[in-house]
CSV table of C-alpha atoms and ligand atoms in Angstrom, one decimal:
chain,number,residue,atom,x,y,z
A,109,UNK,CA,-31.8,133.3,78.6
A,110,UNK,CA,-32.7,131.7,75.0
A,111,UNK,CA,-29.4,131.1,72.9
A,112,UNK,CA,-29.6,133.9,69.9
A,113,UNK,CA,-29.2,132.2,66.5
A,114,UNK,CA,-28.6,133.7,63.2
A,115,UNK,CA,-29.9,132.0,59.8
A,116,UNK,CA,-28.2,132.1,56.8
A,117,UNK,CA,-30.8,132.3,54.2
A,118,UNK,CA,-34.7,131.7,54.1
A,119,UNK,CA,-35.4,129.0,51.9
A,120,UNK,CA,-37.1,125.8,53.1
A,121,UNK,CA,-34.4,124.9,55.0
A,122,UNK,CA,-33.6,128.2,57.0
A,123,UNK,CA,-37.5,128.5,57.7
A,124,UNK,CA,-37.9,124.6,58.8
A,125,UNK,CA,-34.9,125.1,61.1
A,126,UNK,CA,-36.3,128.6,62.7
A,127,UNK,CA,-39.2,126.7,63.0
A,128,UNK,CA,-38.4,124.2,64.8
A,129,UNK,CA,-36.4,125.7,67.3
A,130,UNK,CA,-39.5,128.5,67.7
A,131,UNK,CA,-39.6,128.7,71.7
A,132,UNK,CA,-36.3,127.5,72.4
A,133,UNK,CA,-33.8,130.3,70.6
A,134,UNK,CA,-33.9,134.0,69.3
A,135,UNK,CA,-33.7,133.1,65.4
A,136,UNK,CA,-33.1,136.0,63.0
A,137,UNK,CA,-33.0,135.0,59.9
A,138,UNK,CA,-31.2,137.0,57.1
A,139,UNK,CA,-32.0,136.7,53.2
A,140,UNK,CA,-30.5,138.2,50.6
A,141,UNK,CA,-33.4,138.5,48.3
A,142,UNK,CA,-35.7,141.2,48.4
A,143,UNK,CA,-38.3,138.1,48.5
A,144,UNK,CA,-38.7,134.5,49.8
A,145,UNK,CA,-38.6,131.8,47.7
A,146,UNK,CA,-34.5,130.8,47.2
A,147,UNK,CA,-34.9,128.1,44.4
A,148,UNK,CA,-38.8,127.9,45.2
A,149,UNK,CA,-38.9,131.1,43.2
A,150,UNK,CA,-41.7,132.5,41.6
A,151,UNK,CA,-41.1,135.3,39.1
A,152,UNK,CA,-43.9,137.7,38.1
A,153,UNK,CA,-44.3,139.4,34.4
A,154,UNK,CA,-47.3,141.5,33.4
A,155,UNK,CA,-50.1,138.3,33.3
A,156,UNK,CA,-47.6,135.6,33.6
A,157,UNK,CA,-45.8,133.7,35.9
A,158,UNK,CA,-42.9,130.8,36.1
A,159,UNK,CA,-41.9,128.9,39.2
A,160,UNK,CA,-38.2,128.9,37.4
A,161,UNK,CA,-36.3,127.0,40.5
A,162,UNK,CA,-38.1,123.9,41.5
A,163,UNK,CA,-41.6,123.1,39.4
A,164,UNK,CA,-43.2,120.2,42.4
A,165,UNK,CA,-42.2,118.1,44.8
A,166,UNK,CA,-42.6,114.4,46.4
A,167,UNK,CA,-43.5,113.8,50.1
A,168,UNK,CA,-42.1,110.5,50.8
A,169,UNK,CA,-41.3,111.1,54.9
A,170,UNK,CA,-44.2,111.0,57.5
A,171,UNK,CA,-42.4,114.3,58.7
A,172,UNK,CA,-42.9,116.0,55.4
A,173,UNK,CA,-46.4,114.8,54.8
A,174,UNK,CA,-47.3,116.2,58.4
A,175,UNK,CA,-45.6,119.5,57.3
A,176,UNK,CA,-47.7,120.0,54.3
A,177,UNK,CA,-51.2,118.7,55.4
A,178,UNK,CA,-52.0,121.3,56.9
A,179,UNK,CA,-50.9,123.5,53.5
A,180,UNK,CA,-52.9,121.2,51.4
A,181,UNK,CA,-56.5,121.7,53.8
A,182,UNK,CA,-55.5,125.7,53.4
A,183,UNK,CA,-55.0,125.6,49.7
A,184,UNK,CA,-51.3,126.8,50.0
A,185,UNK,CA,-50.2,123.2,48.2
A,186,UNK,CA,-52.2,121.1,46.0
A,187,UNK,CA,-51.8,117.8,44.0
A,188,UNK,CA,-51.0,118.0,40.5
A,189,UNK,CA,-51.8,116.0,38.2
A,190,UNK,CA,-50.3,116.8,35.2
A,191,UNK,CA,-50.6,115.5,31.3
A,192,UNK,CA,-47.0,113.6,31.4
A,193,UNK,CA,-44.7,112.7,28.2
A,194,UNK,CA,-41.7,111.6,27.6
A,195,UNK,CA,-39.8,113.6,24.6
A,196,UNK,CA,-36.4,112.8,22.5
A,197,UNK,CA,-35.0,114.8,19.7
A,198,UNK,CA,-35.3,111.5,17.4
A,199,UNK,CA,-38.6,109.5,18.6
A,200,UNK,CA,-42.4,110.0,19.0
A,201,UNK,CA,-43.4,111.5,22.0
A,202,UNK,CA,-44.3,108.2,25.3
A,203,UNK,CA,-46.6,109.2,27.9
A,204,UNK,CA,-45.0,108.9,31.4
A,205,UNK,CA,-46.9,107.8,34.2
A,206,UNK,CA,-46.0,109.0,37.6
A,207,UNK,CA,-46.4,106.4,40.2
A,208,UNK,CA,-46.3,108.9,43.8
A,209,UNK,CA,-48.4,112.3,44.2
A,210,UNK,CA,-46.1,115.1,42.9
A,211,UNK,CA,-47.3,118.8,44.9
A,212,UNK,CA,-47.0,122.6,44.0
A,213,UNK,CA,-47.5,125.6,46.3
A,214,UNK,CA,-50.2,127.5,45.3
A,215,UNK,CA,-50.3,130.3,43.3
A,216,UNK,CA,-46.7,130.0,42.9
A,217,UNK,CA,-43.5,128.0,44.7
A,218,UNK,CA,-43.0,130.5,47.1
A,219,UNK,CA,-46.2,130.5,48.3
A,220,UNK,CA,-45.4,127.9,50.9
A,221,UNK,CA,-42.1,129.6,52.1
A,222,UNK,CA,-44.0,132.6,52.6
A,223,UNK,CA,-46.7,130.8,54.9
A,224,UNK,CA,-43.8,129.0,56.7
A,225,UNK,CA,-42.5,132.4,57.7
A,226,UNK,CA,-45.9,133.8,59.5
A,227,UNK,CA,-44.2,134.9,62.8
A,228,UNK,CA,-40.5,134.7,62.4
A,229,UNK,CA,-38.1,137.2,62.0
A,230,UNK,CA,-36.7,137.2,58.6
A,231,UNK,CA,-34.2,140.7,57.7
A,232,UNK,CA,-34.8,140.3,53.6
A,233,UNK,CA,-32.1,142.4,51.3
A,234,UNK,CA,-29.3,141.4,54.0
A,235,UNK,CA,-26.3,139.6,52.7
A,236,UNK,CA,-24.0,138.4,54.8
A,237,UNK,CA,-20.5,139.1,53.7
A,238,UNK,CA,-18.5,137.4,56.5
A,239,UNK,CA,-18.6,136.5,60.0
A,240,UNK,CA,-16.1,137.2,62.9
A,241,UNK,CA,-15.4,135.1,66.1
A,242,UNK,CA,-16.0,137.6,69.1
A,243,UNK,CA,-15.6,136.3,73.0
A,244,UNK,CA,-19.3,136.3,73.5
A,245,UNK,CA,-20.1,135.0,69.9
A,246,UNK,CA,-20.3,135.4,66.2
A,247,UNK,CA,-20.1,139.0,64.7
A,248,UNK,CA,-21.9,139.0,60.8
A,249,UNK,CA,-21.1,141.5,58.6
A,250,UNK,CA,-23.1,142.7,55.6
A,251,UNK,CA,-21.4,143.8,51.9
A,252,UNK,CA,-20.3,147.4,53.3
A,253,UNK,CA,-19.2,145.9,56.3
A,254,UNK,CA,-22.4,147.2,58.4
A,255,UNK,CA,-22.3,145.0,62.0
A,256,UNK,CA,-25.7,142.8,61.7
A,257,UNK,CA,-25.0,141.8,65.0
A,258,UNK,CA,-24.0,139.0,67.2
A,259,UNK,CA,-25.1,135.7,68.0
A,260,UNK,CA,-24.2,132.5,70.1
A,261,UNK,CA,-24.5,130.4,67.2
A,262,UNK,CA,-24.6,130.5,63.1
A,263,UNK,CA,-26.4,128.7,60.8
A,264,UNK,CA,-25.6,128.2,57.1
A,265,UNK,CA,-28.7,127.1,55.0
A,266,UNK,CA,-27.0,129.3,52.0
A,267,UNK,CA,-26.0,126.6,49.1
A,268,UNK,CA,-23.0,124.9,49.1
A,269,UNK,CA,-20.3,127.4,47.9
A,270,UNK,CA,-21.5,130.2,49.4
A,271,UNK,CA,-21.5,128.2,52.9
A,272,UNK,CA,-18.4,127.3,52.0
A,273,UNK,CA,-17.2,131.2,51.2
A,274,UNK,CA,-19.1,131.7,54.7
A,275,UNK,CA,-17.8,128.9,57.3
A,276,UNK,CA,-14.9,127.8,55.6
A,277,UNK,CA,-12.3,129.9,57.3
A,278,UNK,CA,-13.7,129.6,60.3
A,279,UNK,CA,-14.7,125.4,61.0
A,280,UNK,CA,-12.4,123.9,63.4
A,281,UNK,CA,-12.8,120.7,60.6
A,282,UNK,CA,-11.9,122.1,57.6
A,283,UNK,CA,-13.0,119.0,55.6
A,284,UNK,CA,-16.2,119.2,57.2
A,285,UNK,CA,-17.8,120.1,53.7
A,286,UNK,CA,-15.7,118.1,51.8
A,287,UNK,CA,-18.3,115.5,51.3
A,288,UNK,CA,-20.5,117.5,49.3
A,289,UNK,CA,-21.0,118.9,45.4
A,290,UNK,CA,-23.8,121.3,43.4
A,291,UNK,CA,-23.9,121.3,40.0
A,292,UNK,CA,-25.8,124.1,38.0
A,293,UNK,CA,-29.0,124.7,35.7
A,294,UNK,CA,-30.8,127.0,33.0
A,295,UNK,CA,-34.3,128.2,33.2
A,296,UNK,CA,-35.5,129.5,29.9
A,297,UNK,CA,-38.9,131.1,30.8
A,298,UNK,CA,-40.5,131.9,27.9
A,299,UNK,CA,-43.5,133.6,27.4
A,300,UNK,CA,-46.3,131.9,24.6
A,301,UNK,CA,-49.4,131.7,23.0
A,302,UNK,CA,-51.4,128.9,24.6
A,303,UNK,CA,-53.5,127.7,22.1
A,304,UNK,CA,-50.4,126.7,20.0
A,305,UNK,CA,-49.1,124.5,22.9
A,306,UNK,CA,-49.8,120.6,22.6
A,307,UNK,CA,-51.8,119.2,24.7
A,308,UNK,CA,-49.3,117.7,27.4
A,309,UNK,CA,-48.6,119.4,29.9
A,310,UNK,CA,-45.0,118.9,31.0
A,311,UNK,CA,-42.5,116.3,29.5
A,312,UNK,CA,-39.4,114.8,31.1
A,313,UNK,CA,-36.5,115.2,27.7
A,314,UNK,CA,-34.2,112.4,27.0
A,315,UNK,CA,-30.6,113.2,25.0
A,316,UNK,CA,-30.9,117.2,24.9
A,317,UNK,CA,-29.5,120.3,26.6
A,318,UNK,CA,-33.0,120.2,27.7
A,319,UNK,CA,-34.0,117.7,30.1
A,320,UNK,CA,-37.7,119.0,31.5
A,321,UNK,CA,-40.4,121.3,29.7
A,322,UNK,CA,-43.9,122.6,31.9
A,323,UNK,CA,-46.3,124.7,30.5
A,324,UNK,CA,-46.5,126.4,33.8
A,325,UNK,CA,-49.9,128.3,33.5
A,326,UNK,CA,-51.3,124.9,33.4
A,327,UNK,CA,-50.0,124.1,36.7
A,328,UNK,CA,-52.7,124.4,39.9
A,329,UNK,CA,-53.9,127.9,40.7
A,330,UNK,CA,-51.5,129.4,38.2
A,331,UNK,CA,-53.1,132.3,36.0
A,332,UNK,CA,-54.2,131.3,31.9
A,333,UNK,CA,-51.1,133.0,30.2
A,334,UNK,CA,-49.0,131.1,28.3
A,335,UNK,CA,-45.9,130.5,30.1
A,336,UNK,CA,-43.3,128.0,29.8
A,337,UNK,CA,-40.2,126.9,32.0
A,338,UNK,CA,-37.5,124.4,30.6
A,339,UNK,CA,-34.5,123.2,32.6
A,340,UNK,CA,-31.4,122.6,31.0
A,341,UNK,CA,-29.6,119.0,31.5
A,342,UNK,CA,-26.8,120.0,34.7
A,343,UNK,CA,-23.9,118.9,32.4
A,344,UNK,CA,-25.0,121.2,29.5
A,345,UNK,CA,-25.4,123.8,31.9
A,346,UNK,CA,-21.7,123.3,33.3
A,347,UNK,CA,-20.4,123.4,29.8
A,348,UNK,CA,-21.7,126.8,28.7
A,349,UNK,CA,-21.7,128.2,32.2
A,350,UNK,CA,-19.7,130.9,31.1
A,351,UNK,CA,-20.7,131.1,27.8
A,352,UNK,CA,-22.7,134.4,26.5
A,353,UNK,CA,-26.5,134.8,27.4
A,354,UNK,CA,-27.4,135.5,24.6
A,355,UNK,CA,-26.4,132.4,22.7
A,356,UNK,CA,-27.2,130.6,25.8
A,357,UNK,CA,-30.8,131.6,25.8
A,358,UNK,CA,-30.7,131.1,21.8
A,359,UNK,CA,-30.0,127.6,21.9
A,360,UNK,CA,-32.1,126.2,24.5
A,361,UNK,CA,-34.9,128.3,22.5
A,362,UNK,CA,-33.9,125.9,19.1
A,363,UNK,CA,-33.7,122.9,21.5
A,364,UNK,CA,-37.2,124.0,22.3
A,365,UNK,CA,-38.8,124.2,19.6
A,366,UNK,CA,-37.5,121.4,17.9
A,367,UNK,CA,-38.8,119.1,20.3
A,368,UNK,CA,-42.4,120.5,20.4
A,369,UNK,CA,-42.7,121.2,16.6
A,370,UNK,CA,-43.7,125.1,17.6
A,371,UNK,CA,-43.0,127.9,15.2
A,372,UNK,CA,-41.2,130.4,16.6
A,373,UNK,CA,-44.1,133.2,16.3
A,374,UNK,CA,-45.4,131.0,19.2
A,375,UNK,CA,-43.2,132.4,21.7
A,376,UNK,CA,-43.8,136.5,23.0
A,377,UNK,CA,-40.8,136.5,24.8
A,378,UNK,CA,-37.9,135.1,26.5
A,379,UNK,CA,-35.6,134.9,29.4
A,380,UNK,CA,-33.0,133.1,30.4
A,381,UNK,CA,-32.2,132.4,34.4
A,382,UNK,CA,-28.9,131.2,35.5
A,383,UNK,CA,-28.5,129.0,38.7
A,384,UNK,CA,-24.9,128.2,39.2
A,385,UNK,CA,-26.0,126.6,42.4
A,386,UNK,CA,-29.0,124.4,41.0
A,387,UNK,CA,-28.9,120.3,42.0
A,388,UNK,CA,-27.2,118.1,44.1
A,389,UNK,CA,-27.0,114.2,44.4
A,390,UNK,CA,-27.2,112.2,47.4
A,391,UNK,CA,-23.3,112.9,48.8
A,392,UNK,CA,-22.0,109.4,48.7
A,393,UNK,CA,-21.9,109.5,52.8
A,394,UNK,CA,-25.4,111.2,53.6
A,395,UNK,CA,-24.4,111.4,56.8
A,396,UNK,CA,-26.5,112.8,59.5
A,397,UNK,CA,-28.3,115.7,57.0
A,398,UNK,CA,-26.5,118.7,58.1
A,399,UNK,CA,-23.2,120.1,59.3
A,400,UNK,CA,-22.3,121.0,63.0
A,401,UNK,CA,-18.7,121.7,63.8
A,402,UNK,CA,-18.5,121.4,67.6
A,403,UNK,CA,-16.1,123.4,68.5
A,404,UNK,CA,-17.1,126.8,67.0
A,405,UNK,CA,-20.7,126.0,67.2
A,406,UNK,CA,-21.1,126.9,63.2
A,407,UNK,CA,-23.8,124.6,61.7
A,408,UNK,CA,-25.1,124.2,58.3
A,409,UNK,CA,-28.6,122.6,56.2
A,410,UNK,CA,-29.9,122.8,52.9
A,411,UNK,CA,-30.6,120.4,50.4
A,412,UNK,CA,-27.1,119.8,49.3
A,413,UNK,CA,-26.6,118.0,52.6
A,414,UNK,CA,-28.7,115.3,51.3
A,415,UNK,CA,-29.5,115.5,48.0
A,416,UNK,CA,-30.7,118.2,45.9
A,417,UNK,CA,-35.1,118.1,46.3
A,418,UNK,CA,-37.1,119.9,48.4
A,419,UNK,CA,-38.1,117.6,50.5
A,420,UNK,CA,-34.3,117.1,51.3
A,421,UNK,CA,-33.8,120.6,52.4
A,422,UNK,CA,-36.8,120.2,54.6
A,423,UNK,CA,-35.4,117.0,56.5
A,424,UNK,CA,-32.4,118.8,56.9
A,425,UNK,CA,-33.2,121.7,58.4
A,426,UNK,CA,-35.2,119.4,60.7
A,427,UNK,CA,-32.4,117.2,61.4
A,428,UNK,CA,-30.3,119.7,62.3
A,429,UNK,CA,-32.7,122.1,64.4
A,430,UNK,CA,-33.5,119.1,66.8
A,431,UNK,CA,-29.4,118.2,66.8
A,432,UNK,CA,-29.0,122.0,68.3
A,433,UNK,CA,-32.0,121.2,70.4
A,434,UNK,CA,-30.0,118.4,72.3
A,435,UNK,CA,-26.8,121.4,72.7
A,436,UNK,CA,-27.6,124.6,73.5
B,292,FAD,C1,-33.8,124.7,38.3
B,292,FAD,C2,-34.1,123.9,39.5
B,292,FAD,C3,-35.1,122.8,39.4
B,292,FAD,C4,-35.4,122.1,40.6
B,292,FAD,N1,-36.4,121.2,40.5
B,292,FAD,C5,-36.8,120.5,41.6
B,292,FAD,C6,-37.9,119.6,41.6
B,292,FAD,O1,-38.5,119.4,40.5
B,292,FAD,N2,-38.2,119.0,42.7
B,292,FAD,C7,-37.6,119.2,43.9
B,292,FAD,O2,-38.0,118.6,44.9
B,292,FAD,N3,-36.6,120.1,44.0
B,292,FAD,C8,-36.1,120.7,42.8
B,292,FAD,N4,-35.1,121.6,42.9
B,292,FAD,C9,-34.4,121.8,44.2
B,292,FAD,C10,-35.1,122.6,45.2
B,292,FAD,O3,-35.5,123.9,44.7
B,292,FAD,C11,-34.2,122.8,46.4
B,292,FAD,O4,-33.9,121.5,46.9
B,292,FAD,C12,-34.7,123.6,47.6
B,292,FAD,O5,-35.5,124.7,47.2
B,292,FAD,C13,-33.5,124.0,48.4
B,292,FAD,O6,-33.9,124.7,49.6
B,292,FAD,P1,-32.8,125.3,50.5
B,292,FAD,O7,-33.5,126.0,51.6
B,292,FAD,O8,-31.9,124.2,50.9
B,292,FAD,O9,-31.9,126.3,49.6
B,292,FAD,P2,-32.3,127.6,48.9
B,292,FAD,O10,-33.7,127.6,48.4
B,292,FAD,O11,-31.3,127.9,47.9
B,292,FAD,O12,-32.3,128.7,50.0
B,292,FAD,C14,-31.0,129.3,50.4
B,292,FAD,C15,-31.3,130.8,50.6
B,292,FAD,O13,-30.0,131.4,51.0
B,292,FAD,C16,-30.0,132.7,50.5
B,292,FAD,N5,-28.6,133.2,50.6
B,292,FAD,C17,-27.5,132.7,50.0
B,292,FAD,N6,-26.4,133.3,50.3
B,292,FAD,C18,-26.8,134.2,51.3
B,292,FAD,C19,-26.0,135.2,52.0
B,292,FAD,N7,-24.7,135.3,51.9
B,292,FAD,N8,-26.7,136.0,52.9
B,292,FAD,C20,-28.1,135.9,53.0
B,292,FAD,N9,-28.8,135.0,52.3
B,292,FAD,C21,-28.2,134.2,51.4
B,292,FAD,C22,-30.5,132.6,49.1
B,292,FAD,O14,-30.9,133.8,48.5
B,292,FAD,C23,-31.6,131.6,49.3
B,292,FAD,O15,-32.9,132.2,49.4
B,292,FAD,C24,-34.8,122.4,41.8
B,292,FAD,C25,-33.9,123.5,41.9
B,292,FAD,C26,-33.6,124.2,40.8
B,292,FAD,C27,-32.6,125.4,40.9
């Protein structure tokens, strides 16, 4: 009989690992959104749209660049090509050139996690709460403490902290996690008129709370809407983490506008999204890409197992589904 495994979330990493062990294991994976996407998010308003987690990515393994060809030929991911500058509170605006192909899922983020999922069997709207060690496996637990049933094995590909909530009582290692950090990250999606936008399309900012700025409808197979996402800097964000929204959303909107020389009856409307898991660096140890405490059989991917991109939370789910492949 296959092993039964249970998935922790289903963002890129969660679906690369059910993936990859398609054939081999019964993988249920269980997300606690009511849609896929995890920080490949696209959110939907009226006309307009904002990829608010990550805006593109870089495919610099033969692994990736195999995952995504046959994305690109279907139209699911596409090249962009985008209008690059460089922008500081004090200095003219430098064009930046970018010296690798950048990609976006097409017509928004999630657009590939949703193709990757074709076929597997994904529970969305289920949290886990906690897990239980049972003689024939691992019991998980949803918020009201509903049984989700058991499994031989479980799989964190939830970001750090919340693996940590999840697996940390239970890893026969405890520092097993040690090794690792997240830091977090505003989105201010706001949305615009077009015609008063320059005419760059996304610009990397230098000395800010700000540090990128896309006019998102100008990304591929986006809509013609105005819409604009700008990332806070990571240490900005972990300043005013706590601070109120309101005032949050306020400044990055002055920080905005200062650095594009709009006038404020430019922008329609605003939101502000806070990801208090956002970015990770390479852990000083990268290690083997994923976590796998042998004695309880508990495993974890994600990005944050080797730094923080997409294409990191890929190779680790990959790394780790053909590490399980070589244990039942
Ligand atoms: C603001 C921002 C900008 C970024 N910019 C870029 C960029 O430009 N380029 C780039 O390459 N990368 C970028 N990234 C990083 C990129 O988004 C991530 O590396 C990648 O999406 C991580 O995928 P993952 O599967 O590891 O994690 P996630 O996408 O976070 O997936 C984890 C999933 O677990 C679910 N989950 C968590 N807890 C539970 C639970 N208890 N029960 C059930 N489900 C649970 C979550 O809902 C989520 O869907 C950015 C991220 C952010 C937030």
């Amino acid at each position: 009989m296959k092993p039964s495994i249970a998935v922790i979330g289903a963002g890129l990493a969660g679906l690369t690992l059910a993936r990859e062990l398609a054939g081999q294991a019964e993988v249920t994976l269980f997300e606690k959104a009511r849609g896929l996407g995890g920080r490949m998010s696209t959110r939907r308003q009226d006309d307009r749209q904002w990829d608010h987690g990550a805006q593109f990515f870089t495919a610099r393994s033969r692994a990736f660049r195999q995952l995504l060809a046959p994305h690109i030929a279907a139209g699911t991911v596409a090249e962009w090509h985008p209008n690059l500058t460089t922008l500081s509170p004090e200095k003219p605006p430098f064009k930046r050139p970018w010296f690798e192909p950048h990609y976006v899922a097409v017509p928004g983020m999630n657009a590939l996690l949703k193709a990757m999922a074709a076929g597997q069997e994904v529970r969305l709207q289920t949290r886990v709460a906690h897990l239980r060690r049972r003689p024939d496996g691992w019991q998980l637990f949803d918020e009201q403490d509903g049984d989700l049933g058991t499994f031989d094995r479980v799989v964190s590909s939830a970001p750090l902290p919340q693996t940590r909530e999840l697996l940390g009582p239970h890893l026969a290692e405890p520092d097993a996690l040690a090794p690792y950090a997240m830091a977090p990250c505003y989105a201010l999606l706001l949305a615009v008129d077009a015609a008063a936008l320059p005419a760059w399309d996304a610009a990397r900012v230098n000395h800010a709370p700000l540090r990128w700025i896309a006019f998102n409808h100008r990304l591929p197979g986006r809509g013609p809407a105005g819409s604009v996402v700008a990332h806070s800097t990571p240490e900005w964000a972990r300043e005013h983490l706590e601070h109120d929204q309101d005032w949050v959303q306020q400044q990055l909107t002055e920080s905005f506008l200062a650095l594009t020389g709009l006038p404020v009856r430019a922008i329609a409307g605003a939101r502000l999204h806070r990801w208090r898991y956002a970015l990770s660096n390479e852990p000083a140890e990268p290690g083997e890409g994923y976590v796998l405490d042998p004695q309880t059989g508990l495993a974890a991917c994600g990005d944050w197992c080797l730094g923080g991109r997409v294409e990191a939370a890929f190779l680790s789910g990959r790394a780790l589904a053909r590490a399980l492949s070589r244990r039942p």
